[in-house]
Amino acid sequence: MKKKSTITIYDLAKELNVSPSTVSRALNDHYSIGKKTIKTIKKLAKDRGYSINSVAASLRKQQTNNIGVLVSWIKRPFQSSLISGMEEAARESGYNVLISQSHDKYDHEIENTNAFYDSRICGLVVSLAMETTDYKHLERFIDNGTPVVFVDRIPGHLDGYKVVINNFESAMKATLHLVEQGCRRIAYFGGTENQVIYAERKRGYIEALKLSGLPIDESIILHGDNLSADEGVKWTTYLLGLDNPPDGIFSTNDTAAVSAIQYAKSVGKRIPEDLAIIGFNNDPLCLIIDPPLSTVHHPAFDMGKLAVEQIIRIMEAEETIPVQTIMLETEVIIRASSLRKKPLD
Amino acid sequence: MKKKSTITIYDLAKELNVSPSTVSRALNDHYSIGKKTIKTIKKLAKDRGYSINSVAASLRKQQTNNIGVLVSWIKRPFQSSLISGMEEAARESGYNVLISQSHDKYDHEIENTNAFYDSRICGLVVSLAMETTDYKHLERFIDNGTPVVFVDRIPGHLDGYKVVINNFESAMKATLHLVEQGCRRIAYFGGTENQVIYAERKRGYIEALKLSGLPIDESIILHGDNLSADEGVKWTTYLLGLDNPPDGIFSTNDTAAVSAIQYAKSVGKRIPEDLAIIGFNNDPLCLIIDPPLSTVHHPAFDMGKLAVEQIIRIMEAEETIPVQTIMLETEVIIRASSLRKKPLD
DNA sequence: TTGTAGGCGTTATCAG
DNA sequence: CTGATAACGCCTACAA
């Protein structure tokens, strides 16, 4: 592919009989350039269809305006909302967003971060792959001064900027809700405990049972690789085949919860009378399944937006901003899949 | 933010007492460099943690390795699958993917493409905003030699590389399926006819009615801005309130179709006996709704992958590749929402 | 097979 | 307020 020659600040400078520096400064609204000069130059730039070469500017400034985003699966509703928020925040401030997906594989994560590193991204937002338990590939960015913000799937033992929800409390509230609805034997669907969010959610689940004086039964605490619909079906099959099956399920995502509803219904269980179910995330499918799925609303879009805003704040700040964790509120959304008692009033 | 100094080919060159060009060539496997030299240099590069500065390379080569992607809404299942396919194809060949969303606004599309232009993307994949009817902002890329591939929402009157499905035929098949199931009065849910895909789908719908000897009634042919759940409910409310309501709906997306099912059920209609419904896309929610939604499977992931592969092929080709349209197969997927007759066997 | 030198387009420093 | 100049890191024509 051939590129046609494009217009540069030299061309503009020549045409106006000023120096390229003046043009550069004018286009960047430098204080030392006269209002009128700026106007003239910008007008010509527009007329000539001038477009700044960001690549050259980035090289000179040793700073691009590309923010790297690493998630596990773009097509998951939660993550696409996250990305959507990031894209909006970035664009508002004049940054681009580079996307890559790890497919929850550690190796992919490494390769993708390396590609980002070569591209000299100016900031990185990461939601870790399920497999990831060490962070050397990310420390590299921090070491060279590129801000990294972790979002949702954060590292267990690494200081850093983080944007999260209160997983412990959310899980506890969701579980307590089931207890309030009369559940006495509640199963748990979770991801690998290597991941902080799942460890925390499990902790919240356990805490809720303890608070309610209910026994903890490891045999109905299930951990999976991906919390897919398949896993949901597999687990529900197992649970309903037990001698004393559970009367409630707290699932740490909606996909598995929905498939649990579908399977349970298919074998004649009534939801929520026989089995009350609550999920996590508030994906659109919660409102499609019958009965509608109770869940924990996860502010994915806001999280993405905040994460990028945080990156930008760090980059543009004069002095170092101390490492901090932003924790967003969640909300337990009660729908028919868990509502066994009518509201009191 | 300060960046620490990074290692360059000069550093490597000095350490090995060779020239920077030798290092550059070695790292790029240039034929003129000895096998052994290459090995030595690559080893040192690895040891020193050298990372190529893609920004500098891009400036010099007048070519980045960033492919721009413009869609309307990242969070729509169809589009996130599309993006997922693009990301995979790009990464396989060593390209990054820059993402932006138009929110179906023409103005956004302009701004985003301008940002891409400044970034000197090496290729652009576009699915047009609903509002878009002129393409000057895109011709700019073509003029300067940056390949543009249109995907799904393609322009009406502009030559260019395209990756699409056969919208006409898909819609016709979907509508004919409803006819076969005994529907005699089929409503249509579509997007703006400015967009080729909706114009084509409508044409397919009309053709199917004609082939079946059914009358065409403009009052049950509905066009919306976004085919949202809200529009689906609004339209279904309207349709079921008619003196002679339809007995079938062909919706050009699944979201509106699902909300039609939900609304129709809520007012006591039986699906598919009273109202048979078929959607378009094969989003995950088709399998969540009860009854499961018949639909047209849209190979979003493959489309994305092909579109990027096409971009790369064009970029890397020695000679100009003629403009072409790749058309992918769809498949009508029959589920309970439209199945009124038992299969014959 | 390797080295030298120039330039990609911009911005920052320094001088005027 | 403006201009000249150097440099960002890499690649490549040309020279050796």
XYZ file of C-alpha atoms (C1' of nucleotides) in Angstrom:
722
model
C 0.000 0.000 0.000
C 1.251 3.412 -0.949
C 0.383 6.462 1.075
C -0.040 9.760 -0.670
C 1.966 12.592 0.762
C 0.116 14.455 3.450
C 0.301 18.039 4.480
C 2.602 18.929 7.378
C 3.236 21.951 9.520
C 6.086 22.787 7.121
C 3.652 23.200 4.301
C 1.486 25.484 6.377
C 4.515 27.426 7.573
C 5.804 27.977 4.085
C 2.473 29.175 2.859
C 2.185 31.743 5.629
C 5.836 32.685 5.708
C 6.257 31.773 9.331
C 8.350 29.095 10.923
C 7.132 25.579 11.585
C 7.526 26.220 15.298
C 5.025 28.996 15.125
C 2.573 26.767 13.383
C 3.090 24.018 15.904
C 2.593 26.394 18.774
C -0.453 27.982 17.231
C -2.134 24.649 16.675
C -1.475 23.789 20.290
C -2.788 27.111 21.569
C 0.537 28.078 23.023
C 0.236 31.174 25.201
C 3.056 33.007 23.502
C 1.333 33.175 20.132
C -0.935 36.058 19.250
C -4.638 35.413 19.081
C -4.730 36.558 15.533
C -1.821 34.446 14.395
C -3.446 31.433 15.955
C -6.662 32.111 14.150
C -4.989 32.538 10.784
C -2.955 29.415 11.175
C -5.853 27.296 12.345
C -7.955 28.533 9.487
C -5.349 27.572 6.953
C -4.850 24.226 8.614
C -8.531 23.545 8.273
C -8.654 24.747 4.675
C -5.779 22.563 3.697
C -7.190 19.581 5.512
C -4.201 19.387 7.789
C -4.223 16.485 10.235
C -1.625 16.294 12.946
C 0.577 13.251 12.740
C 0.064 11.804 16.194
C 2.759 9.268 15.575
C 5.393 11.953 15.152
C 4.057 13.917 18.089
C 4.089 10.812 20.231
C 7.654 10.027 19.327
C 8.779 13.517 20.123
C 6.801 13.725 23.349
C 7.691 10.210 24.363
C 4.055 9.725 25.096
C 1.236 8.342 22.987
C -2.430 8.937 23.529
C -3.377 5.310 23.333
C -4.706 3.585 26.392
C -4.419 -0.178 26.417
C -7.304 -2.253 27.687
C -6.967 -5.896 28.548
C -10.023 -7.961 29.340
C -10.716 -11.660 29.163
C -13.695 -11.870 26.793
C -15.014 -8.908 24.896
C -18.325 -10.547 24.169
C -19.401 -11.019 27.760
C -22.050 -8.456 28.579
C -20.273 -7.347 31.717
C -17.010 -6.754 29.919
C -18.464 -5.104 26.879
C -20.156 -2.623 29.196
C -16.848 -2.088 30.895
C -15.182 -1.422 27.561
C -17.977 0.830 26.515
C -17.417 3.003 29.574
C -13.705 3.093 28.954
C -14.108 4.071 25.351
C -16.382 6.938 26.264
C -14.129 8.298 28.964
C -11.069 8.015 26.782
C -12.582 9.694 23.790
C -13.921 12.566 25.847
C -10.367 13.398 26.789
C -8.840 12.798 23.394
C -7.388 9.356 23.958
C -7.789 6.231 21.901
C -8.456 2.814 23.298
C -6.509 -0.275 22.262
C -8.315 -3.484 23.064
C -7.158 -7.004 23.594
C -8.590 -10.107 25.148
C -6.808 -12.738 27.165
C -9.462 -15.450 26.860
C -8.617 -15.985 30.512
C -5.231 -17.424 29.517
C -2.096 -16.283 31.260
C -0.031 -16.721 28.101
C -2.345 -14.578 26.040
C -2.214 -11.937 28.706
C 1.556 -11.864 28.479
C 1.605 -11.656 24.704
C -0.984 -8.931 24.620
C 0.699 -6.829 27.239
C 3.958 -7.189 25.367
C 2.338 -5.913 22.212
C 0.971 -3.013 24.205
C 4.387 -2.325 25.604
C 5.911 -2.137 22.147
C 3.152 0.265 21.181
C 4.127 2.516 24.048
C 0.618 2.839 25.386
C 0.300 5.733 27.788
C -1.776 3.797 30.285
C -3.157 0.340 30.852
C -6.437 -0.900 32.243
C -6.491 -4.561 33.152
C -9.033 -7.060 34.244
C -6.962 -10.144 34.944
C -7.287 -13.511 33.270
C -8.610 -16.291 35.481
C -5.275 -18.056 35.252
C -3.143 -15.103 36.198
C -1.450 -15.206 39.544
C 1.795 -13.369 38.940
C 2.200 -9.865 37.669
C 5.701 -9.372 36.315
C 4.350 -8.533 32.904
C 2.428 -5.679 34.469
C 5.085 -4.401 36.820
C 7.064 -3.608 33.722
C 4.642 -0.810 32.922
C 4.602 0.544 36.417
C 8.401 0.507 36.496
C 8.690 2.625 33.413
C 6.099 5.101 34.596
C 3.067 3.923 32.654
C 0.072 3.973 34.960
C -1.801 0.720 35.376
C -5.294 0.559 36.760
C -6.823 -2.741 37.717
C -10.497 -3.139 37.328
C -12.791 -5.813 38.752
C -10.403 -8.770 38.501
C -7.607 -7.285 40.525
C -4.341 -8.865 41.651
C -4.178 -10.448 45.054
C -0.815 -9.193 46.185
C 0.267 -6.153 44.268
C -0.097 -2.542 45.180
C -1.761 -0.529 42.504
C -4.623 1.658 41.475
C -7.796 -0.332 41.570
C -11.438 0.119 40.731
C -13.627 -2.503 42.289
C -16.907 -3.249 43.928
C -17.267 -4.510 47.444
C -17.415 -8.153 46.542
C -17.503 -9.376 50.088
C -20.431 -7.245 51.086
C -22.326 -7.776 47.837
C -22.116 -11.517 48.203
C -23.107 -11.322 51.819
C -26.142 -9.218 51.050
C -27.198 -11.500 48.221
C -26.880 -14.562 50.421
C -28.672 -12.918 53.327
C -31.493 -12.073 51.005
C -31.938 -15.760 50.248
C -31.900 -16.499 53.951
C -34.559 -13.902 54.554
C -36.643 -15.574 51.933
C -36.539 -18.737 53.950
C -33.664 -20.604 52.356
C -31.849 -22.861 54.797
C -29.456 -24.656 52.501
C -27.811 -22.421 49.997
C -25.376 -23.575 47.341
C -22.598 -21.433 45.939
C -21.391 -21.105 42.330
C -18.011 -19.431 42.087
C -14.894 -19.024 39.973
C -11.374 -19.946 40.944
C -10.342 -18.743 44.346
C -7.055 -17.520 42.953
C -9.047 -14.575 41.770
C -9.667 -12.074 44.494
C -13.205 -11.327 43.432
C -14.272 -14.926 43.809
C -12.419 -15.410 47.051
C -14.138 -12.309 48.396
C -17.546 -13.358 47.216
C -17.131 -16.726 48.780
C -16.060 -15.073 51.994
C -19.227 -12.968 51.917
C -21.340 -16.025 51.295
C -19.757 -17.874 54.198
C -20.114 -14.874 56.451
C -23.816 -14.609 55.659
C -24.344 -18.239 56.533
C -22.467 -17.797 59.785
C -24.448 -14.712 60.676
C -27.607 -16.660 60.045
C -26.504 -19.630 62.061
C -26.578 -21.890 59.040
C -24.081 -24.699 58.558
C -21.381 -24.486 55.901
C -21.351 -27.485 53.633
C -18.359 -27.740 51.326
C -20.200 -30.223 49.149
C -22.515 -27.534 47.836
C -19.791 -24.943 47.351
C -18.790 -25.223 43.708
C -15.883 -23.622 41.863
C -15.485 -23.533 38.102
C -13.171 -22.308 35.415
C -15.514 -20.009 33.602
C -18.978 -20.029 35.133
C -20.474 -20.910 31.779
C -23.990 -22.111 31.097
C -22.564 -25.609 30.842
C -21.094 -25.401 34.295
C -24.383 -24.097 35.610
C -26.230 -27.070 34.202
C -23.625 -29.525 35.420
C -23.696 -28.132 38.921
C -27.469 -27.922 39.118
C -27.766 -31.490 37.924
C -25.416 -32.516 40.674
C -27.150 -30.475 43.342
C -30.643 -31.631 42.520
C -29.415 -35.209 42.579
C -28.223 -34.950 46.166
C -30.072 -36.615 48.972
C -30.744 -33.273 50.519
C -30.627 -30.787 47.673
C -30.259 -27.083 48.383
C -33.234 -24.746 48.504
C -31.257 -21.784 47.223
C -28.333 -20.948 44.958
C -26.099 -17.932 45.030
C -24.281 -17.771 41.732
C -21.423 -15.339 41.219
C -22.528 -14.677 37.692
C -25.818 -14.516 35.858
C -24.981 -16.946 33.094
C -24.648 -19.874 35.446
C -27.680 -18.749 37.436
C -29.859 -18.584 34.350
C -28.811 -22.007 33.209
C -29.569 -23.275 36.703
C -33.092 -21.903 36.414
C -33.532 -23.481 33.025
C -32.313 -26.855 34.139
C -34.259 -26.819 37.386
C -37.447 -25.906 35.551
C -36.831 -28.656 33.033
C -36.882 -31.264 35.798
C -40.026 -29.871 37.316
C -38.669 -27.698 40.095
C -40.554 -24.532 40.884
C -38.552 -21.344 41.084
C -38.390 -19.860 43.676
C -40.588 -22.133 45.819
C -38.401 -25.223 45.529
C -35.235 -23.422 44.640
C -34.558 -19.719 45.003
C -31.784 -18.312 42.851
C -29.825 -15.121 42.798
C -27.103 -14.208 40.335
C -24.470 -11.523 39.955
C -23.868 -8.735 37.412
C -27.345 -7.801 36.235
C -26.826 -8.850 32.642
C -29.687 -8.159 30.239
C -30.680 -11.783 30.296
C -31.891 -11.444 33.892
C -35.008 -9.798 32.539
C -35.484 -12.313 29.783
C -35.495 -15.489 31.812
C -38.731 -16.566 33.424
C -38.927 -15.997 36.314
C -36.777 -12.874 36.146
C -33.471 -13.374 37.889
C -32.610 -11.611 41.116
C -29.051 -10.424 41.000
C -26.457 -7.984 42.223
C -26.221 -4.962 40.022
C -22.633 -4.450 38.980
C -21.869 -0.956 37.696
C -19.718 -2.150 34.815
C -20.059 0.898 32.619
C -19.243 3.282 35.458
C -16.322 1.141 36.473
C -14.847 1.314 33.012
C -15.374 5.019 32.846
C -13.824 5.607 36.258
C -10.864 3.396 35.502
C -9.971 5.389 32.433
C -10.617 8.687 34.144
C -8.271 7.519 36.838
C -5.593 6.661 34.282
C -5.923 10.057 32.736
C -5.783 11.805 36.072
C -2.582 9.988 36.953
C -1.007 10.745 33.598
C -1.885 14.367 33.552
C -1.099 15.098 37.180
C 1.933 17.188 38.009
C 2.906 15.209 41.057
C 2.493 11.540 41.840
C -0.975 10.488 42.869
C -0.876 7.974 45.691
C -2.037 4.480 44.939
C -5.680 4.096 45.800
C -8.638 1.791 45.476
C -11.975 3.104 44.325
C -14.839 1.005 45.524
C -18.204 1.300 43.838
C -21.579 0.520 45.284
C -23.584 -2.449 44.147
C -27.236 -3.092 44.680
C -29.102 -6.282 45.308
C -31.931 -6.418 42.820
C -34.760 -8.579 43.918
C -36.858 -10.248 41.280
C -39.138 -13.232 41.119
C -36.437 -15.893 41.036
C -35.822 -15.431 44.743
C -38.980 -13.797 46.031
C -40.810 -16.330 48.134
C -42.394 -13.985 50.626
C -44.598 -11.115 49.683
C -43.363 -7.750 50.885
C -44.804 -6.959 54.287
C -46.836 -3.814 53.849
C 4.299 11.289 34.438
C 7.965 10.671 33.806
C 9.135 7.812 31.703
C 12.386 6.126 32.583
C 14.849 5.838 29.753
C 14.405 2.668 27.788
C 16.897 0.630 25.911
C 17.277 1.271 22.174
C 19.020 -0.381 19.293
C 21.878 2.054 19.906
C 22.467 0.585 23.325
C 22.518 -2.901 21.935
C 24.791 -1.828 19.086
C 27.293 -0.225 21.396
C 27.442 -3.240 23.631
C 28.198 -5.541 20.720
C 30.400 -3.149 18.811
C 28.247 -3.232 15.750
C 26.260 -0.496 14.129
C 22.653 0.269 14.957
C 21.631 -0.683 11.460
C 23.000 -4.150 11.953
C 20.965 -4.482 15.089
C 17.864 -3.189 13.360
C 18.322 -5.570 10.492
C 19.041 -8.500 12.757
C 15.933 -7.925 14.788
C 13.917 -7.823 11.598
C 15.530 -10.974 10.214
C 17.005 -9.155 7.291
C 18.434 -11.579 4.748
C 21.793 -9.890 4.576
C 22.682 -10.528 8.195
C 24.445 -13.717 9.212
C 22.516 -16.319 11.100
C 24.954 -16.148 13.929
C 24.910 -12.392 14.212
C 21.152 -12.448 14.308
C 21.180 -14.965 17.092
C 23.671 -13.021 19.155
C 21.810 -9.801 18.748
C 18.427 -11.272 19.501
C 19.813 -12.918 22.573
C 21.202 -9.677 23.869
C 17.978 -7.884 23.083
C 16.099 -10.389 25.136
C 18.570 -10.257 27.991
C 18.421 -6.506 28.124
C 14.648 -6.488 27.922
C 14.702 -4.555 24.697
C 11.313 -3.608 23.323
C 11.006 -2.095 19.894
C 9.558 1.383 19.894
C 6.675 0.900 17.501
C 6.012 4.609 17.505
C 9.416 5.379 16.049
C 9.182 2.508 13.616
C 5.765 3.668 12.514
C 6.965 7.182 11.925
C 9.849 6.011 9.903
C 7.857 3.491 7.902
C 4.920 5.852 7.514
C 2.729 2.995 8.602
C 1.421 2.010 11.998
C 0.167 -1.383 12.998
C -3.047 -0.120 14.485
C -6.310 -1.009 12.840
C -9.218 1.275 13.632
C -12.620 -0.217 14.312
C -15.768 1.830 14.329
C -19.022 0.324 15.495
C -22.181 1.838 16.877
C -22.541 0.164 20.276
C -19.880 -2.034 21.754
C -22.226 -3.598 24.249
C -24.634 -5.079 21.737
C -24.028 -8.797 21.564
C -23.796 -8.774 17.800
C -21.195 -6.050 17.767
C -19.137 -7.350 20.609
C -18.878 -10.641 18.747
C -17.829 -8.723 15.680
C -15.142 -6.943 17.664
C -14.033 -10.153 19.240
C -13.411 -11.649 15.813
C -11.541 -8.583 14.698
C -9.346 -8.533 17.741
C -8.384 -12.151 17.240
C -7.547 -11.757 13.581
C -5.557 -8.600 14.199
C -3.517 -9.996 17.024
C -2.683 -13.134 15.119
C -0.959 -10.990 12.537
C 0.675 -8.597 14.944
C -1.727 -5.708 14.680
C -3.492 -3.800 17.412
C -7.118 -2.821 17.337
C -8.338 0.676 18.160
C -11.999 0.798 19.048
C -14.569 3.524 18.972
C -18.325 3.674 19.011
C -20.581 6.044 17.144
C -23.692 5.495 19.251
C -25.372 5.552 15.860
C -24.706 9.289 15.582
C -23.277 10.732 12.416
C -21.397 13.411 14.358
C -19.729 10.882 16.606
C -18.734 8.891 13.612
C -17.035 11.924 12.128
C -15.187 12.789 15.316
C -14.045 9.252 15.840
C -12.822 8.783 12.320
C -10.958 12.062 12.590
C -9.217 10.861 15.718
C -8.333 7.699 13.872
C -6.998 9.692 10.997
C -4.710 11.675 13.271
C -3.493 8.411 14.734
C -2.545 7.246 11.278
C -4.285 3.909 11.567
C -3.149 1.487 8.915
C -6.640 0.259 8.148
C -10.229 0.890 9.113
C -13.176 -1.395 9.653
C -16.524 0.335 9.802
C -20.052 -0.605 10.586
C -21.970 2.565 9.845
C -24.066 4.565 12.270
C -27.792 4.492 11.637
C -27.737 8.177 10.814
C -24.917 8.027 8.321
C -25.783 8.623 4.701
C -22.694 10.349 3.359
C -19.186 9.064 3.393
C -16.771 11.909 2.910
C -15.161 11.224 6.239
C -14.349 7.751 5.020
C -13.269 8.585 1.520
C -10.464 10.500 3.139
C -8.873 7.242 4.187
C -9.331 5.601 0.858
C -7.837 8.641 -0.872
C -4.678 8.491 1.150
C -4.270 4.788 0.640
C -5.596 3.475 3.940
C -7.780 0.472 3.259
C -11.342 0.647 4.521
C -13.518 -2.409 4.895
C -17.218 -2.056 5.557
C -18.872 -4.678 7.600
C -22.568 -5.390 8.051
C -23.850 -1.809 7.930
C -22.386 -0.900 4.594
C -22.800 2.298 2.579
C -25.487 2.481 -0.051
C -23.600 4.176 -2.811
C -19.888 3.836 -2.367
C -17.552 1.331 -3.877
C -15.450 -0.415 -1.344
C -14.441 -3.652 0.258
C -17.388 -5.124 2.064
C -18.149 -8.067 4.274
C -21.838 -8.772 4.551
C -24.504 -11.379 4.764
C -27.213 -11.842 2.200
C -29.785 -9.703 3.947
C -32.362 -9.993 1.223
C -32.313 -13.734 1.118
C -32.106 -14.144 4.887
C -35.149 -11.988 5.422
C -37.013 -13.769 2.701
C -36.253 -17.154 4.176
C -37.267 -16.036 7.638
C -40.545 -14.638 6.368
C -41.252 -17.682 4.250
C -40.733 -19.821 7.284
C -43.525 -17.933 9.044
C -45.735 -18.400 6.019
C -45.039 -22.120 6.044
C -46.067 -22.179 9.652
C -49.435 -20.856 8.623
C -49.029 -17.126 9.203
C -51.148 -15.053 6.841
C -50.575 -11.575 8.202
C -46.974 -10.904 9.104
C -45.718 -7.666 10.613
C -42.234 -6.307 10.046
C -39.867 -4.651 12.544
C -37.024 -2.824 10.848
C -34.477 -0.069 11.179
C -34.184 3.007 9.025
C -34.320 2.305 5.333
C -31.360 4.590 4.781
C -29.330 1.680 5.947
C -28.790 -0.878 3.257
C -29.184 -3.838 5.547
C -32.674 -2.785 6.586
C -33.704 -1.847 3.091
C -32.547 -5.254 1.925
C -34.277 -7.095 4.705
C -37.473 -5.287 4.008
C -37.135 -6.163 0.354
C -36.728 -9.809 1.318
C -39.780 -9.642 3.543
C -41.874 -8.077 0.780
C -40.639 -10.582 -1.733
C -41.614 -13.458 0.522
C -45.112 -12.074 0.879
C -45.406 -11.649 -2.853
C -44.170 -15.166 -3.513
C -46.766 -16.421 -1.084
C -49.562 -14.392 -2.578
C -50.057 -12.447 0.628
C -51.019 -8.776 0.627
C -48.562 -6.117 1.671
C -49.929 -3.870 4.357
C -47.848 -0.791 5.108
C -49.646 -0.315 8.414
C -47.895 -3.323 9.898
C -44.479 -2.487 8.462
C -42.680 -0.633 11.213
C -39.371 1.247 11.130
C -37.478 2.427 14.189
C -34.358 4.259 15.178
C -32.710 1.581 17.197
C -34.852 -1.548 17.418
C -34.682 -1.435 21.184
C -36.795 -3.383 23.629
C -38.876 -0.247 24.090
C -39.620 -0.035 20.420
C -40.525 -3.702 20.407
C -43.042 -3.177 23.172
C -44.455 -0.043 21.587
C -44.927 -1.731 18.253
C -46.414 -4.890 19.694
C -48.849 -2.857 21.748
C -49.889 -1.096 18.588
C -50.166 -4.258 16.542
C -52.202 -6.185 19.077
C -54.552 -3.252 19.371
C -55.425 -3.316 15.698
C -58.796 -4.577 14.507
C -57.069 -7.322 12.642
C -53.804 -7.916 14.427
C -51.025 -9.850 12.727
C -50.456 -13.533 13.358
C -46.694 -13.305 12.852
C -43.806 -10.903 13.300
C -40.509 -10.820 11.491
C -38.160 -8.648 13.501
C -34.813 -7.596 12.085
C -33.182 -7.965 15.453
C -33.619 -10.216 18.444
C -33.981 -7.531 21.064
C -37.216 -6.213 19.631
C -38.450 -9.729 18.954
C -37.874 -10.804 22.539
C -39.673 -7.789 23.924
C -42.533 -8.540 21.550
C -42.780 -12.030 23.006
C -42.724 -10.681 26.512
C -45.380 -8.112 25.859
C -47.609 -10.459 23.913
C -47.399 -13.053 26.667
C -48.202 -10.420 29.252
C -51.505 -9.698 27.548
C -52.397 -13.340 27.282
C -51.346 -14.153 23.744
C -49.953 -17.576 23.106
C -46.669 -17.824 21.267
C -46.547 -19.152 18.577
C -50.235 -20.164 18.287
C -51.650 -16.640 18.334
C -48.506 -14.909 17.253
C -45.445 -16.525 15.711
C -42.211 -14.571 15.983
C -38.818 -14.779 14.377
C -35.873 -12.512 15.079
C -32.490 -11.834 13.578
C -28.888 -12.255 14.808
C -29.081 -15.252 17.121
C -28.106 -13.376 20.268
C -27.710 -15.429 23.429
C -31.042 -14.236 24.713
C -32.850 -16.262 22.065
C -32.238 -19.317 24.189
C -33.227 -17.641 27.417
C -36.646 -16.369 26.442
C -39.562 -18.745 26.751
C -40.471 -19.921 24.193
C -37.016 -19.889 22.630
C -36.802 -17.435 19.777
C -36.472 -18.517 16.183
C -33.970 -16.325 14.424
C -31.497 -15.927 11.613
C -28.014 -16.855 12.673
C -25.656 -14.046 11.858
C -21.980 -15.033 11.743
C -20.779 -11.957 13.589
C -17.513 -13.346 14.871
C -16.523 -14.709 11.468
C -17.470 -11.449 9.822
C -15.202 -9.523 12.132
C -12.391 -11.935 11.579
C -12.773 -11.853 7.819
C -12.996 -8.099 7.711
C -9.684 -7.702 9.486
C -8.062 -10.454 7.474
C -9.212 -8.611 4.402
C -7.690 -5.357 5.645
C -4.411 -7.092 6.288
C -4.415 -8.774 2.932
C -4.939 -5.443 1.202
C -2.232 -3.750 3.223
C 0.348 -6.409 2.750
C -0.330 -7.087 -0.909
C 2.214 -6.025 -3.465
C -0.312 -4.936 -6.040
C -3.738 -3.438 -5.616
C -6.450 -5.904 -4.734
C -9.666 -5.177 -6.583
C -12.629 -4.006 -4.567
C -14.814 -6.915 -3.604
C -17.730 -7.920 -1.465
C -17.560 -11.023 0.668
C -20.953 -12.448 1.427
C -21.371 -14.889 4.275
C -24.023 -17.517 4.732
C -26.736 -17.180 7.329
C -29.008 -19.851 8.635
C -32.611 -19.710 9.702
C -32.800 -21.270 13.122
C -36.205 -22.594 13.970
C -37.215 -22.668 17.588
C -40.483 -22.807 19.466
C -41.431 -19.162 18.998
C -42.439 -19.836 15.429
C -43.013 -23.564 15.310
C -46.735 -24.105 14.926
C -46.627 -27.262 12.896
C -44.818 -30.350 13.952
C -42.142 -31.468 11.523
C -43.572 -33.875 8.969
C -41.524 -36.987 9.454
C 27.889 -8.848 5.196
C 28.144 -4.402 7.661
C 28.448 0.764 8.402
C 27.144 5.751 7.516
C 23.944 9.200 7.211
C 19.595 11.216 6.543
C 14.956 11.770 7.472
C 9.980 10.458 9.020
C 6.801 15.116 11.590
C 6.654 16.969 15.632
C 7.930 19.630 19.874
C 11.113 21.769 23.220
C 15.032 24.515 24.149
C 17.386 28.386 23.421
C 18.287 32.506 21.347
C 16.618 36.713 19.412
C 6.112 37.006 20.411
C 8.857 34.270 16.814
C 12.652 31.539 14.592
C 16.463 28.145 14.211
C 17.907 23.808 15.685
C 18.165 19.468 17.744
C 16.209 15.360 19.101
C 12.696 11.413 19.798
C 14.098 5.812 17.819
C 13.958 3.561 13.918
C 14.729 2.118 8.988
C 16.916 2.142 4.510
C 19.472 3.825 0.419
C 23.908 4.070 -0.451
C 28.568 3.261 0.321
C 32.207 0.220 1.678
